[in-house]
C-alpha cells in the first residue's frame, strides 16, 4: 500500500512539474498551493531539513545580498498560511531577480532547511555538477535557475 501511495505521489508530482514547465494553467492550483503550505508547515513543526519543496509566497522584505562564499540574493516571503521563509538564491549559479519588490509573488522549487524563524529555501538553481535536483524561482512569468 505504501509503495502504491508513493508511486501515485511521484506520478502526480511529475505531471504537475510537466504542466508547470509547459505553462498550462490549472484551475485547481490553489488547492496544490495549500497542500504545499501544509507540507512546509509540517516541515517547520518537525524541524525537517533537506526536503525538496515547491510553493509560492509574497515578498515581505528584501535583504542585502549575502556575499560570504557563494553570493546569494536574499528575501523573505510569506506563505498563504502566514509562515515566513528566507529565500537564499545563489546568484553565482543563477540570474538575480532584478525587478523584485515587496508585495511581489514568487514561486519556488528548492530545498527546505529548518530554522526558528520559519525556514530557508535554497538550491533554487541548477546544479552544474549534476548531483542535486535542479531548483528554480519564478517571478513575473520568468524562471530563474
PDB file of C-alpha atoms in Angstrom:
ATOM      1  CA  UNK A   1       0.000   0.000   0.000  1.00  0.00           C
ATOM      2  CA  UNK A   2       2.845   2.409   0.881  1.00  0.00           C
ATOM      3  CA  UNK A   3       4.551   1.671  -2.444  1.00  0.00           C
ATOM      4  CA  UNK A   4       1.337   2.435  -4.322  1.00  0.00           C
ATOM      5  CA  UNK A   5       0.867   5.700  -2.449  1.00  0.00           C
ATOM      6  CA  UNK A   6       4.492   6.671  -3.104  1.00  0.00           C
ATOM      7  CA  UNK A   7       4.119   5.829  -6.813  1.00  0.00           C
ATOM      8  CA  UNK A   8       0.886   7.814  -7.111  1.00  0.00           C
ATOM      9  CA  UNK A   9       2.511  10.810  -5.405  1.00  0.00           C
ATOM     10  CA  UNK A  10       5.566  10.603  -7.663  1.00  0.00           C
ATOM     11  CA  UNK A  11       3.395  10.434 -10.802  1.00  0.00           C
ATOM     12  CA  UNK A  12       1.303  13.383  -9.624  1.00  0.00           C
ATOM     13  CA  UNK A  13       4.438  15.424  -8.897  1.00  0.00           C
ATOM     14  CA  UNK A  14       5.941  14.623 -12.305  1.00  0.00           C
ATOM     15  CA  UNK A  15       2.672  15.516 -14.057  1.00  0.00           C
ATOM     16  CA  UNK A  16       2.443  18.768 -12.136  1.00  0.00           C
ATOM     17  CA  UNK A  17       6.055  19.700 -12.966  1.00  0.00           C
ATOM     18  CA  UNK A  18       5.436  18.936 -16.651  1.00  0.00           C
ATOM     19  CA  UNK A  19       2.285  21.071 -16.680  1.00  0.00           C
ATOM     20  CA  UNK A  20       4.114  23.951 -14.983  1.00  0.00           C
ATOM     21  CA  UNK A  21       7.030  23.715 -17.450  1.00  0.00           C
ATOM     22  CA  UNK A  22       4.565  23.880 -20.341  1.00  0.00           C
ATOM     23  CA  UNK A  23       2.878  26.949 -18.830  1.00  0.00           C
ATOM     24  CA  UNK A  24      -0.544  25.284 -18.730  1.00  0.00           C
ATOM     25  CA  UNK A  25      -2.996  26.836 -16.283  1.00  0.00           C
ATOM     26  CA  UNK A  26      -4.569  24.532 -13.723  1.00  0.00           C
ATOM     27  CA  UNK A  27      -7.823  25.709 -12.178  1.00  0.00           C
ATOM     28  CA  UNK A  28      -7.112  23.687  -9.008  1.00  0.00           C
ATOM     29  CA  UNK A  29      -3.672  25.206  -8.404  1.00  0.00           C
ATOM     30  CA  UNK A  30      -4.847  26.959  -5.253  1.00  0.00           C
ATOM     31  CA  UNK A  31      -5.535  23.533  -3.733  1.00  0.00           C
ATOM     32  CA  UNK A  32      -1.970  22.483  -4.585  1.00  0.00           C
ATOM     33  CA  UNK A  33      -0.579  25.629  -3.020  1.00  0.00           C
ATOM     34  CA  UNK A  34      -2.477  24.988   0.220  1.00  0.00           C
ATOM     35  CA  UNK A  35      -1.049  21.473   0.184  1.00  0.00           C
ATOM     36  CA  UNK A  36       2.461  22.913  -0.320  1.00  0.00           C
ATOM     37  CA  UNK A  37       1.884  25.339   2.561  1.00  0.00           C
ATOM     38  CA  UNK A  38       0.772  22.414   4.721  1.00  0.00           C
ATOM     39  CA  UNK A  39       3.909  20.454   3.777  1.00  0.00           C
ATOM     40  CA  UNK A  40       6.094  23.427   4.701  1.00  0.00           C
ATOM     41  CA  UNK A  41       4.216  23.963   7.977  1.00  0.00           C
ATOM     42  CA  UNK A  42       4.729  20.292   8.868  1.00  0.00           C
ATOM     43  CA  UNK A  43       8.429  20.571   7.945  1.00  0.00           C
ATOM     44  CA  UNK A  44       8.748  23.555  10.277  1.00  0.00           C
ATOM     45  CA  UNK A  45       6.842  21.850  13.106  1.00  0.00           C
ATOM     46  CA  UNK A  46       9.015  18.727  12.778  1.00  0.00           C
ATOM     47  CA  UNK A  47      12.316  20.624  12.302  1.00  0.00           C
ATOM     48  CA  UNK A  48      12.953  18.880   8.991  1.00  0.00           C
ATOM     49  CA  UNK A  49      15.905  19.521   6.690  1.00  0.00           C
ATOM     50  CA  UNK A  50      16.903  18.553   3.154  1.00  0.00           C
ATOM     51  CA  UNK A  51      13.285  18.482   1.961  1.00  0.00           C
ATOM     52  CA  UNK A  52      12.638  19.255  -1.720  1.00  0.00           C
ATOM     53  CA  UNK A  53       9.579  21.542  -1.854  1.00  0.00           C
ATOM     54  CA  UNK A  54       7.563  23.691  -4.206  1.00  0.00           C
ATOM     55  CA  UNK A  55       5.304  26.600  -3.350  1.00  0.00           C
ATOM     56  CA  UNK A  56       4.739  30.320  -3.630  1.00  0.00           C
ATOM     57  CA  UNK A  57       4.666  33.316  -1.378  1.00  0.00           C
ATOM     58  CA  UNK A  58       4.547  37.083  -1.242  1.00  0.00           C
ATOM     59  CA  UNK A  59       7.768  39.028  -0.726  1.00  0.00           C
ATOM     60  CA  UNK A  60       7.629  40.836   2.620  1.00  0.00           C
ATOM     61  CA  UNK A  61      11.232  42.008   2.896  1.00  0.00           C
ATOM     62  CA  UNK A  62      14.247  42.262   0.618  1.00  0.00           C
ATOM     63  CA  UNK A  63      17.530  41.704   2.443  1.00  0.00           C
ATOM     64  CA  UNK A  64      21.066  42.636   1.429  1.00  0.00           C
ATOM     65  CA  UNK A  65      22.911  40.033  -0.616  1.00  0.00           C
ATOM     66  CA  UNK A  66      24.979  37.503   1.297  1.00  0.00           C
ATOM     67  CA  UNK A  67      28.488  37.973  -0.122  1.00  0.00           C
ATOM     68  CA  UNK A  68      30.298  35.420   2.077  1.00  0.00           C
ATOM     69  CA  UNK A  69      31.407  32.464  -0.092  1.00  0.00           C
ATOM     70  CA  UNK A  70      28.881  31.914  -2.888  1.00  0.00           C
ATOM     71  CA  UNK A  71      26.806  35.062  -3.359  1.00  0.00           C
ATOM     72  CA  UNK A  72      23.082  34.824  -2.588  1.00  0.00           C
ATOM     73  CA  UNK A  73      20.165  37.146  -3.252  1.00  0.00           C
ATOM     74  CA  UNK A  74      18.068  37.022  -0.080  1.00  0.00           C
ATOM     75  CA  UNK A  75      14.468  37.907   0.636  1.00  0.00           C
ATOM     76  CA  UNK A  76      11.639  36.890   2.959  1.00  0.00           C
ATOM     77  CA  UNK A  77       8.347  35.518   1.652  1.00  0.00           C
ATOM     78  CA  UNK A  78       5.108  34.853   3.481  1.00  0.00           C
ATOM     79  CA  UNK A  79       3.029  31.822   2.537  1.00  0.00           C
ATOM     80  CA  UNK A  80      -0.779  31.971   2.471  1.00  0.00           C
ATOM     81  CA  UNK A  81      -0.825  30.232   5.902  1.00  0.00           C
ATOM     82  CA  UNK A  82       1.316  33.025   7.435  1.00  0.00           C
ATOM     83  CA  UNK A  83       4.579  31.077   7.650  1.00  0.00           C
ATOM     84  CA  UNK A  84       7.648  33.047   6.573  1.00  0.00           C
ATOM     85  CA  UNK A  85      10.635  31.672   4.676  1.00  0.00           C
ATOM     86  CA  UNK A  86      14.024  33.101   3.862  1.00  0.00           C
ATOM     87  CA  UNK A  87      14.855  32.521   0.197  1.00  0.00           C
ATOM     88  CA  UNK A  88      18.610  32.311  -0.445  1.00  0.00           C
ATOM     89  CA  UNK A  89      19.069  32.298  -4.229  1.00  0.00           C
ATOM     90  CA  UNK A  90      22.628  31.598  -5.438  1.00  0.00           C
ATOM     91  CA  UNK A  91      23.465  34.402  -7.893  1.00  0.00           C
ATOM     92  CA  UNK A  92      26.814  32.883  -8.800  1.00  0.00           C
ATOM     93  CA  UNK A  93      24.931  29.992 -10.458  1.00  0.00           C
ATOM     94  CA  UNK A  94      21.637  31.619 -11.488  1.00  0.00           C
ATOM     95  CA  UNK A  95      20.478  35.071 -12.574  1.00  0.00           C
ATOM     96  CA  UNK A  96      19.348  37.593  -9.966  1.00  0.00           C
ATOM     97  CA  UNK A  97      15.695  38.636  -9.947  1.00  0.00           C
ATOM     98  CA  UNK A  98      16.325  42.253 -10.881  1.00  0.00           C
ATOM     99  CA  UNK A  99      12.875  43.811 -10.532  1.00  0.00           C
ATOM    100  CA  UNK A 100      11.935  42.089  -7.261  1.00  0.00           C
ATOM    101  CA  UNK A 101       9.806  44.283  -4.997  1.00  0.00           C
ATOM    102  CA  UNK A 102       7.979  43.922  -1.699  1.00  0.00           C
ATOM    103  CA  UNK A 103       4.470  42.632  -2.443  1.00  0.00           C
ATOM    104  CA  UNK A 104       5.542  40.564  -5.464  1.00  0.00           C
ATOM    105  CA  UNK A 105       4.599  36.895  -5.670  1.00  0.00           C
ATOM    106  CA  UNK A 106       7.446  34.412  -6.141  1.00  0.00           C
ATOM    107  CA  UNK A 107       7.055  30.719  -6.880  1.00  0.00           C
ATOM    108  CA  UNK A 108       9.867  28.411  -5.827  1.00  0.00           C
ATOM    109  CA  UNK A 109      11.200  24.903  -6.129  1.00  0.00           C
ATOM    110  CA  UNK A 110      14.136  24.202  -3.861  1.00  0.00           C
ATOM    111  CA  UNK A 111      15.371  22.610  -0.695  1.00  0.00           C
ATOM    112  CA  UNK A 112      13.858  23.442   2.699  1.00  0.00           C
ATOM    113  CA  UNK A 113      16.068  23.789   5.773  1.00  0.00           C
ATOM    114  CA  UNK A 114      14.545  24.382   9.204  1.00  0.00           C
ATOM    115  CA  UNK A 115      15.304  27.439  11.297  1.00  0.00           C
ATOM    116  CA  UNK A 116      13.391  29.031  14.214  1.00  0.00           C
ATOM    117  CA  UNK A 117      12.008  31.832  12.021  1.00  0.00           C
ATOM    118  CA  UNK A 118      10.141  29.559   9.580  1.00  0.00           C
ATOM    119  CA  UNK A 119      12.836  28.013   7.428  1.00  0.00           C
ATOM    120  CA  UNK A 120      15.119  28.645   4.484  1.00  0.00           C
ATOM    121  CA  UNK A 121      14.641  27.744   0.831  1.00  0.00           C
ATOM    122  CA  UNK A 122      17.877  27.262  -1.100  1.00  0.00           C
ATOM    123  CA  UNK A 123      19.098  25.236  -4.113  1.00  0.00           C
ATOM    124  CA  UNK A 124      16.828  27.421  -6.277  1.00  0.00           C
ATOM    125  CA  UNK A 125      19.209  26.990  -9.207  1.00  0.00           C
ATOM    126  CA  UNK A 126      20.661  24.322 -11.485  1.00  0.00           C
ATOM    127  CA  UNK A 127      23.418  22.081 -10.181  1.00  0.00           C
ATOM    128  CA  UNK A 128      26.393  22.329 -12.556  1.00  0.00           C
ATOM    129  CA  UNK A 129      27.757  19.077 -11.084  1.00  0.00           C
ATOM    130  CA  UNK A 130      24.501  17.211 -11.704  1.00  0.00           C
ATOM    131  CA  UNK A 131      24.392  15.777  -8.166  1.00  0.00           C
ATOM    132  CA  UNK A 132      21.381  17.695  -6.807  1.00  0.00           C
ATOM    133  CA  UNK A 133      17.871  18.229  -8.103  1.00  0.00           C
ATOM    134  CA  UNK A 134      17.688  21.493 -10.046  1.00  0.00           C
ATOM    135  CA  UNK A 135      15.601  24.172  -8.397  1.00  0.00           C
ATOM    136  CA  UNK A 136      14.151  27.446  -9.658  1.00  0.00           C
ATOM    137  CA  UNK A 137      12.349  30.667  -8.835  1.00  0.00           C
ATOM    138  CA  UNK A 138       9.529  32.177 -10.924  1.00  0.00           C
ATOM    139  CA  UNK A 139       8.768  35.885 -10.884  1.00  0.00           C
ATOM    140  CA  UNK A 140       6.511  37.701 -13.353  1.00  0.00           C
ATOM    141  CA  UNK A 141       6.315  34.567 -15.576  1.00  0.00           C
ATOM    142  CA  UNK A 142      10.116  34.310 -15.870  1.00  0.00           C
ATOM    143  CA  UNK A 143      12.059  31.333 -14.494  1.00  0.00           C
ATOM    144  CA  UNK A 144      15.396  31.888 -12.767  1.00  0.00           C
ATOM    145  CA  UNK A 145      17.652  28.867 -12.417  1.00  0.00           C
TER     146      UNK A 145
END
